[in-house]
PDB file of C-alpha atoms in Angstrom:
ATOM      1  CA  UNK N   1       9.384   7.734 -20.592  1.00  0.00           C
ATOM      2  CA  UNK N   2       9.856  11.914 -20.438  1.00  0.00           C
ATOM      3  CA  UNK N   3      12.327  12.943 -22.273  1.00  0.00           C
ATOM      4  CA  UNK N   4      13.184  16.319 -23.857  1.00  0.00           C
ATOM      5  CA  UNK N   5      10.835  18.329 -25.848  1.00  0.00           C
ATOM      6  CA  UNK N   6       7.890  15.583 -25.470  1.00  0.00           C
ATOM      7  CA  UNK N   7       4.812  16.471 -23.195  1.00  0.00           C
ATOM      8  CA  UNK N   8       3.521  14.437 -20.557  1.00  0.00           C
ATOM      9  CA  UNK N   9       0.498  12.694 -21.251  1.00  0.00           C
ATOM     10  CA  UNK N  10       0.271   9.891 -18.421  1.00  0.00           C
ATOM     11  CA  UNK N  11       1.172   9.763 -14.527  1.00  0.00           C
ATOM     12  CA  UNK N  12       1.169   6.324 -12.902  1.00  0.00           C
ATOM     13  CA  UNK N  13       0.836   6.403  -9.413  1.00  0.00           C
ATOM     14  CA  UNK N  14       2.803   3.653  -7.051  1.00  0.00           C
ATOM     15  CA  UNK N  15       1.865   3.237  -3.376  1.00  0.00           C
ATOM     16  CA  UNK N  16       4.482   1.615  -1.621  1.00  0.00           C
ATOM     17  CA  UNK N  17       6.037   1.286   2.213  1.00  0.00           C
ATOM     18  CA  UNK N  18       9.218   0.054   3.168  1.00  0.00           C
ATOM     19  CA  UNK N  19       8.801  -3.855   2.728  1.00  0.00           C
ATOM     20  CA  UNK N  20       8.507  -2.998  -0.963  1.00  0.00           C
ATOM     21  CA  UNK N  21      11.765  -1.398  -1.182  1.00  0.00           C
ATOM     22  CA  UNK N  22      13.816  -3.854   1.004  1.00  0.00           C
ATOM     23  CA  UNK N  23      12.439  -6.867  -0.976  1.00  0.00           C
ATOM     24  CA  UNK N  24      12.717  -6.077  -4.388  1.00  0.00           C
ATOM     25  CA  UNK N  25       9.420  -5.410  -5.567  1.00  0.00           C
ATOM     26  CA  UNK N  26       8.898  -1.577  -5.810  1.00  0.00           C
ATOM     27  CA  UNK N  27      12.063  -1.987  -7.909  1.00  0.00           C
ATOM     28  CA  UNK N  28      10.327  -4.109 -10.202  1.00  0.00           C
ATOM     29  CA  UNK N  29       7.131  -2.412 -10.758  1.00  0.00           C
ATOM     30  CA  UNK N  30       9.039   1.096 -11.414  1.00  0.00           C
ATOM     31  CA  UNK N  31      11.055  -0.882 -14.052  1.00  0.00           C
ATOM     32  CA  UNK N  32       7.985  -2.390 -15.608  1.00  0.00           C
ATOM     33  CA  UNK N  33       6.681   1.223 -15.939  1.00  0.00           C
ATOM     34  CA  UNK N  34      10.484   3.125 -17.283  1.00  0.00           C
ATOM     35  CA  UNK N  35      10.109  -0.133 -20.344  1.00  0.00           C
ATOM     36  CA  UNK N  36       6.760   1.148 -21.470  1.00  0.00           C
ATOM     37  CA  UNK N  37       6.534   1.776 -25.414  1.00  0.00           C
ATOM     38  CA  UNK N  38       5.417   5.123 -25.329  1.00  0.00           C
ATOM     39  CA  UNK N  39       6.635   8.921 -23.780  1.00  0.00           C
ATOM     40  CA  UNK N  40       5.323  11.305 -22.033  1.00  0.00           C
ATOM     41  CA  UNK N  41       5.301   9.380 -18.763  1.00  0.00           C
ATOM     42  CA  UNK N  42       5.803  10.086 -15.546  1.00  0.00           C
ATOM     43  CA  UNK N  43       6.038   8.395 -11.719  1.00  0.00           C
ATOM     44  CA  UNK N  44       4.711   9.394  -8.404  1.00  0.00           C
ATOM     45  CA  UNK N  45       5.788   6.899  -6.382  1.00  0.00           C
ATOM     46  CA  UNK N  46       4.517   7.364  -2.666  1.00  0.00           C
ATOM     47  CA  UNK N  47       5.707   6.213   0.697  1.00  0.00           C
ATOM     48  CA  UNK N  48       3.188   5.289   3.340  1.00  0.00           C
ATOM     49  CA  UNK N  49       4.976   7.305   5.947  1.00  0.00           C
ATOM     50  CA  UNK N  50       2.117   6.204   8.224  1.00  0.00           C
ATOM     51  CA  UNK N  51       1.030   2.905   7.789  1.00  0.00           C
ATOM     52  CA  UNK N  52      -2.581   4.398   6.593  1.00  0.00           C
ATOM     53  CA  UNK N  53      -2.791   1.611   3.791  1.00  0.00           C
ATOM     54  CA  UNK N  54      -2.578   1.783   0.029  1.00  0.00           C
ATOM     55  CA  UNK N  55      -6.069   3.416  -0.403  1.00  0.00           C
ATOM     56  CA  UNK N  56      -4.724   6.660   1.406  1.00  0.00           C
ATOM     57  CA  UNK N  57      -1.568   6.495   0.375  1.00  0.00           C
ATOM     58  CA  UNK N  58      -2.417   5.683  -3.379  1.00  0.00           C
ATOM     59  CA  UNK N  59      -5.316   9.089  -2.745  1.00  0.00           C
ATOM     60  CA  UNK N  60      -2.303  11.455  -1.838  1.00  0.00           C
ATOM     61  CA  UNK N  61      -0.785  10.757  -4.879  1.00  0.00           C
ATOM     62  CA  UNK N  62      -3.220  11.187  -7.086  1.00  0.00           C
ATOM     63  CA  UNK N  63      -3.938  14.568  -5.494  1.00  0.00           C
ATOM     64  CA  UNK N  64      -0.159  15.472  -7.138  1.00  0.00           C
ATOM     65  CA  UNK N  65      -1.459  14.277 -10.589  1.00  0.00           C
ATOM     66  CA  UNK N  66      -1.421  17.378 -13.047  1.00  0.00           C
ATOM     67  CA  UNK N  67      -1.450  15.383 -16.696  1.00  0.00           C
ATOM     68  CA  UNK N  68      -4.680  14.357 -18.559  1.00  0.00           C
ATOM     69  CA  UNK N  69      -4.418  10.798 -17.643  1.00  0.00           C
ATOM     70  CA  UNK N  70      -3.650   8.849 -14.390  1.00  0.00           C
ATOM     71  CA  UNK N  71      -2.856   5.226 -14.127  1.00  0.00           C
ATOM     72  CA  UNK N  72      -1.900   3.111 -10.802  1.00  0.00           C
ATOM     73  CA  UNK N  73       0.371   0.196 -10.254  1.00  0.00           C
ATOM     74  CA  UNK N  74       0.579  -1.439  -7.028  1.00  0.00           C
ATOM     75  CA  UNK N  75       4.334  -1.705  -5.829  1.00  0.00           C
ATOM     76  CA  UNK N  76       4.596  -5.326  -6.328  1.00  0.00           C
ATOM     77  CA  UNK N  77       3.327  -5.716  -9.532  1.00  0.00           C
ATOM     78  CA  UNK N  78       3.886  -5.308 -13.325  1.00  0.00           C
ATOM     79  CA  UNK N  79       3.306  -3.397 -16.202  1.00  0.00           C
ATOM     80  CA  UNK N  80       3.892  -5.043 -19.885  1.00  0.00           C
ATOM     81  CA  UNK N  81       5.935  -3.112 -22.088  1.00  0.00           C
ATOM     82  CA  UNK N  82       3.167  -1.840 -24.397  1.00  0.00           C
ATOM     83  CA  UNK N  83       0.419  -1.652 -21.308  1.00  0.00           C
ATOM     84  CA  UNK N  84      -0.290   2.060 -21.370  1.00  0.00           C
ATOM     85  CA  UNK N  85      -0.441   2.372 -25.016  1.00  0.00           C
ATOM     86  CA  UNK N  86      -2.951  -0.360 -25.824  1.00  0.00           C
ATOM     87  CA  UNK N  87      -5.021   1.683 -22.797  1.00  0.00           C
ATOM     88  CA  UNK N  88      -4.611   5.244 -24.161  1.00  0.00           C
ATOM     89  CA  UNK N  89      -4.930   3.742 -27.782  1.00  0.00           C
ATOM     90  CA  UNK N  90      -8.457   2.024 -26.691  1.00  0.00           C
ATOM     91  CA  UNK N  91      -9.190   5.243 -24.469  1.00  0.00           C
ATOM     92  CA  UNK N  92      -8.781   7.694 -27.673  1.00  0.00           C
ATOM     93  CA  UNK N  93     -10.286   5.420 -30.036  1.00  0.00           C
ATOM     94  CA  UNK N  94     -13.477   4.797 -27.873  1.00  0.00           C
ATOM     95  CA  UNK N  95     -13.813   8.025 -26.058  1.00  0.00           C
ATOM     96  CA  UNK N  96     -13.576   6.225 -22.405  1.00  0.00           C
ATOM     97  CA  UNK N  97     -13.006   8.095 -19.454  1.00  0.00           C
ATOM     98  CA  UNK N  98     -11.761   4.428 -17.629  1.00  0.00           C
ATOM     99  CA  UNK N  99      -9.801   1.898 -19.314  1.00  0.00           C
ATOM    100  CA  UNK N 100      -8.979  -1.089 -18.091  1.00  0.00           C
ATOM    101  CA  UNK N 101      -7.348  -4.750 -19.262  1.00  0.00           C
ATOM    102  CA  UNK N 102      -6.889  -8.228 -17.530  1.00  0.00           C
ATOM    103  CA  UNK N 103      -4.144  -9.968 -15.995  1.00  0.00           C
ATOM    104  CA  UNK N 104      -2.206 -12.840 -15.994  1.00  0.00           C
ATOM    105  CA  UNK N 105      -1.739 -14.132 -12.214  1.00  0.00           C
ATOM    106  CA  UNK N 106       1.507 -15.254 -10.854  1.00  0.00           C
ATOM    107  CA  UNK N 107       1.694 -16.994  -7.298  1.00  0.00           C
ATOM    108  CA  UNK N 108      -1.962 -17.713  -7.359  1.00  0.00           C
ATOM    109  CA  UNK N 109      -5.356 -17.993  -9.359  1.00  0.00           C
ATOM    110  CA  UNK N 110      -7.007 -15.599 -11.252  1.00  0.00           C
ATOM    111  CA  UNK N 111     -10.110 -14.583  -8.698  1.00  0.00           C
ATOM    112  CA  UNK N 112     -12.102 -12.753 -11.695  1.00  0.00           C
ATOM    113  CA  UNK N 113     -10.960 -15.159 -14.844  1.00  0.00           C
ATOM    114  CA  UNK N 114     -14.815 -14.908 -16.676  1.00  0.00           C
ATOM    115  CA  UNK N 115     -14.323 -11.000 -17.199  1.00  0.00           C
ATOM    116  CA  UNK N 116     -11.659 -11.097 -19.955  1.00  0.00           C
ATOM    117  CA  UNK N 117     -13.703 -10.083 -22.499  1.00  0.00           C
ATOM    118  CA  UNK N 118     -16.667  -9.198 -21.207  1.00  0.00           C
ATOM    119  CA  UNK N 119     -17.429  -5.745 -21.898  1.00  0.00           C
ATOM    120  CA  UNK N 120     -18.336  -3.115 -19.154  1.00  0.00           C
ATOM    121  CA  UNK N 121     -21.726  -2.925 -18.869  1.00  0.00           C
ATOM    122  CA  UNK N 122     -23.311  -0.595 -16.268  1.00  0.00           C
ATOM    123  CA  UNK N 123     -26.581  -2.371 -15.126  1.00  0.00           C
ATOM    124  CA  UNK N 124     -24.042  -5.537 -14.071  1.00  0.00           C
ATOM    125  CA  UNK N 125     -20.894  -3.509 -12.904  1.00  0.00           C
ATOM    126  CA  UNK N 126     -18.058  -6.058 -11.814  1.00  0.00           C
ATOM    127  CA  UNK N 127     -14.353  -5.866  -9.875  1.00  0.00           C
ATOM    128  CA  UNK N 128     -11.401  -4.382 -12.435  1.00  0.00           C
ATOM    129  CA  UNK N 129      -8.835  -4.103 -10.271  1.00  0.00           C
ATOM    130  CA  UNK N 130      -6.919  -0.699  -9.416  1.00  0.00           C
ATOM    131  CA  UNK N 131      -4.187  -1.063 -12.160  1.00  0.00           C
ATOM    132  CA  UNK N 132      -6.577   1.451 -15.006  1.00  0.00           C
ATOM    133  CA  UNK N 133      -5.870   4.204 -17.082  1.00  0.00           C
ATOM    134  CA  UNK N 134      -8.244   7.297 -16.126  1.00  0.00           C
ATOM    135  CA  UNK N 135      -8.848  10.699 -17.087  1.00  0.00           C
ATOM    136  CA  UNK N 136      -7.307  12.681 -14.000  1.00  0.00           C
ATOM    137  CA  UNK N 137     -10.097  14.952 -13.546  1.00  0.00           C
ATOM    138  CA  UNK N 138     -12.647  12.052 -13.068  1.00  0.00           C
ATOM    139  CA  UNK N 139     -10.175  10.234 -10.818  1.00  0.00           C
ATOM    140  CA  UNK N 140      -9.214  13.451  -8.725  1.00  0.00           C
ATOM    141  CA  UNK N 141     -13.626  13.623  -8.390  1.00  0.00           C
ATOM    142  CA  UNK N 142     -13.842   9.762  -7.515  1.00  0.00           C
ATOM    143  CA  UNK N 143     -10.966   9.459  -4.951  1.00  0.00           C
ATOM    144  CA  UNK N 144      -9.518   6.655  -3.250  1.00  0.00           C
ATOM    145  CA  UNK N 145     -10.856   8.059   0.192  1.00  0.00           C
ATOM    146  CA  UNK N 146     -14.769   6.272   0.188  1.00  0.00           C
ATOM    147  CA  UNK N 147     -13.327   2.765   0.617  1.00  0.00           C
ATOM    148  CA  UNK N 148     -11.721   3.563   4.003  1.00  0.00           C
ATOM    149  CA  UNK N 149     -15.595   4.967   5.039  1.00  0.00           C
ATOM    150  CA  UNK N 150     -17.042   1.864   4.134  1.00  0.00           C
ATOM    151  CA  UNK N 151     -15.267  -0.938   4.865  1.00  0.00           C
ATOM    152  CA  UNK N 152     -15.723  -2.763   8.057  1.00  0.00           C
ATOM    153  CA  UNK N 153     -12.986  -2.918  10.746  1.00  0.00           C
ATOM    154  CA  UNK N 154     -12.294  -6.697  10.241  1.00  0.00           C
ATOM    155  CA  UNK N 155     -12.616  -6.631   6.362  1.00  0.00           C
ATOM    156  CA  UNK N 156      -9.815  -8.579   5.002  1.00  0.00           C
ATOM    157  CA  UNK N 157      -9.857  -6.350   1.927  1.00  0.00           C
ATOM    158  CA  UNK N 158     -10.157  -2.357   1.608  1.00  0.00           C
ATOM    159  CA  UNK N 159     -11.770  -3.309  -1.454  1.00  0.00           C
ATOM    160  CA  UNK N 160     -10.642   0.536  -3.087  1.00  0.00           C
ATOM    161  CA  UNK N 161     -10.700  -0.705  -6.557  1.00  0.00           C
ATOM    162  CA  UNK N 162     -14.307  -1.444  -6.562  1.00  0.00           C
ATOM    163  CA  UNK N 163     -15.707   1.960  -4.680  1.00  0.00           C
ATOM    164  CA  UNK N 164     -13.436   3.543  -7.037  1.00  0.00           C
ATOM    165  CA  UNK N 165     -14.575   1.872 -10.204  1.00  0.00           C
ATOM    166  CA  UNK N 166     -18.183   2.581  -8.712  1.00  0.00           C
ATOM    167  CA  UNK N 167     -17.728   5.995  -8.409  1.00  0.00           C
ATOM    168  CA  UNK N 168     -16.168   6.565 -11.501  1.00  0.00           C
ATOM    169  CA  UNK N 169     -19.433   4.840 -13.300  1.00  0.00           C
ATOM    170  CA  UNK N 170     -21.833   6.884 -10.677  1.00  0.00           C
ATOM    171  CA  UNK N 171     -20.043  10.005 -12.129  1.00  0.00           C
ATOM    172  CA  UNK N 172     -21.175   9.270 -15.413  1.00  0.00           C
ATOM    173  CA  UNK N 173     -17.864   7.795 -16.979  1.00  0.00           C
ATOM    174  CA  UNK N 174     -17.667   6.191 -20.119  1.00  0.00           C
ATOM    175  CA  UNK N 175     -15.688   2.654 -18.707  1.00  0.00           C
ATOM    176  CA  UNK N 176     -13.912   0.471 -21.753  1.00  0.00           C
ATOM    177  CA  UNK N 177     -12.491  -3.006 -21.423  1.00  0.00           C
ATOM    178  CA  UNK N 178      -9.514  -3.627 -23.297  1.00  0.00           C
ATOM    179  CA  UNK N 179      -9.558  -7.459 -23.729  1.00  0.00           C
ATOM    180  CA  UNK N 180      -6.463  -8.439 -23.619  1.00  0.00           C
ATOM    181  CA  UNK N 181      -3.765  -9.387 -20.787  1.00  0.00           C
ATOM    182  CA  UNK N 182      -1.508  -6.589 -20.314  1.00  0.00           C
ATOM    183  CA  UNK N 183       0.083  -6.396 -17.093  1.00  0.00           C
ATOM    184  CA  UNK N 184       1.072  -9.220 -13.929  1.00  0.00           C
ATOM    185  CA  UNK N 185      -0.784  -9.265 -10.546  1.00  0.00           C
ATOM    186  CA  UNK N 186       1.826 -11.109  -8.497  1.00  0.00           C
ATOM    187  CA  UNK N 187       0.079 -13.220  -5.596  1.00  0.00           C
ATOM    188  CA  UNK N 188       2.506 -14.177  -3.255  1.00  0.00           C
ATOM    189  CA  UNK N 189       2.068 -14.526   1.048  1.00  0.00           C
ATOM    190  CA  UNK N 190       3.404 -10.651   1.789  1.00  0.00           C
ATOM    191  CA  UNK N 191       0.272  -9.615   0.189  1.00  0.00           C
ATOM    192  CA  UNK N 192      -2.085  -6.838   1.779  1.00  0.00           C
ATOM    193  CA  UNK N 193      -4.809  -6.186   0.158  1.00  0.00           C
ATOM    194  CA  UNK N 194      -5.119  -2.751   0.776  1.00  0.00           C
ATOM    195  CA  UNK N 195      -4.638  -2.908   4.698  1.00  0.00           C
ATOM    196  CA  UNK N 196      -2.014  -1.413   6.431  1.00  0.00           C
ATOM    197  CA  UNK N 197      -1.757  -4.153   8.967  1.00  0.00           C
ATOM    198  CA  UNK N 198      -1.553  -7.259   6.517  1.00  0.00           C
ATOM    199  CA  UNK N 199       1.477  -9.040   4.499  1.00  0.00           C
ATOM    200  CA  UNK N 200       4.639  -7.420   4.295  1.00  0.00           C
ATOM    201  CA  UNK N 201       3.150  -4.332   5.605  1.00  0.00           C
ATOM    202  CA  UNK N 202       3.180  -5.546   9.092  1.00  0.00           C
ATOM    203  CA  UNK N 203       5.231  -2.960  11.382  1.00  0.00           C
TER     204      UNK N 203
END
């Protein structure tokens, strides 16, 4: 994490709204990100004041963003220890603009299990889920703003991870797969998929 005299290299960005805090899990995911194995890191966690969902409120943060790299984390999951330095290592090794790993799944299945270890490959783009390491220019570009545009009223999923991973490719970024399992997506019944008015974010 920061401490004195080292610069910071990576902001992860938390959307949360009250449930989180109450239950445990915002807790959790900022703990997951103050064990990582490297410095230079630092949180912008955001409260959705409004109840505008995670796309907007995850956006509003990354407007804030002023190091090289961004990352995101939603509030109820978790980072492993050494999760952003096997990204920035694969980033700097490979050039990428995107980086992204898998995901083991607790509470649930794992809806995308065939694309550990398949690498990116832009004529057959697929879902990566939010929880990337990007270069903050590119994300500040992309936004998380197109998926609330898009989506239809009754979606039951804002689906932001996918326009953004879509505009990030559009915008000519390099995207890398790190295969390997770094981080837990917790499924569980408070879950809201992006919406403001599903799971535990419910007024």
């Amino acid at each position: 994490m920061v401490s004195g005299g080292v610069d910071l290299l990576i902001t992860v960005v938390v959307p949360f709204h009250t449930h989180r805090e109450k239950n445990g899990y915002l807790q959790r995911a900022l703990n997951s990100i103050h064990r990582q194995t490297i410095e230079g890191i630092q949180v912008i966690a955001v409260r959705d004041e409004e109840g505008q969902g995670a796309p907007a409120t995850r956006h509003a943060g990354l407007m804030l963003v002023g190091t090289p790299w961004v990352a995101f984390l939603d509030s109820d999951d978790e980072m492993d220890p050494e999760h952003l330095e096997k990204l920035l290592d694969t980033a700097e090794t490979t050039g990428a603009d995107y980086v992204y790993s898998h995901y083991r799944v607790k509470g649930g299945r794992d809806p995308f299990p065939k694309f550990l270890g398949q690498p990116w490959d832009n004529n057959k783009p697929h879902e990566t889920t939010v929880t990337t390491l990007v270069r903050t220019e590119l994300a500040q570009r992309v936004g998380f703003l197109a998926s609330n545009d898009v989506r239809s009223a009754d979606s039951k999923n804002s689906r932001e991870d996918w326009f953004f991973t879509l505009g990030c490719m559009n915008a000519g970024a390099k995207i890398v797969h790190r295969p390997e399992i770094t981080w837990t997506w917790h499924h569980h019944g408070a879950n809201t998929s992006g919406l403001a008015g599903r799971g535990d974010a419910r007024p």
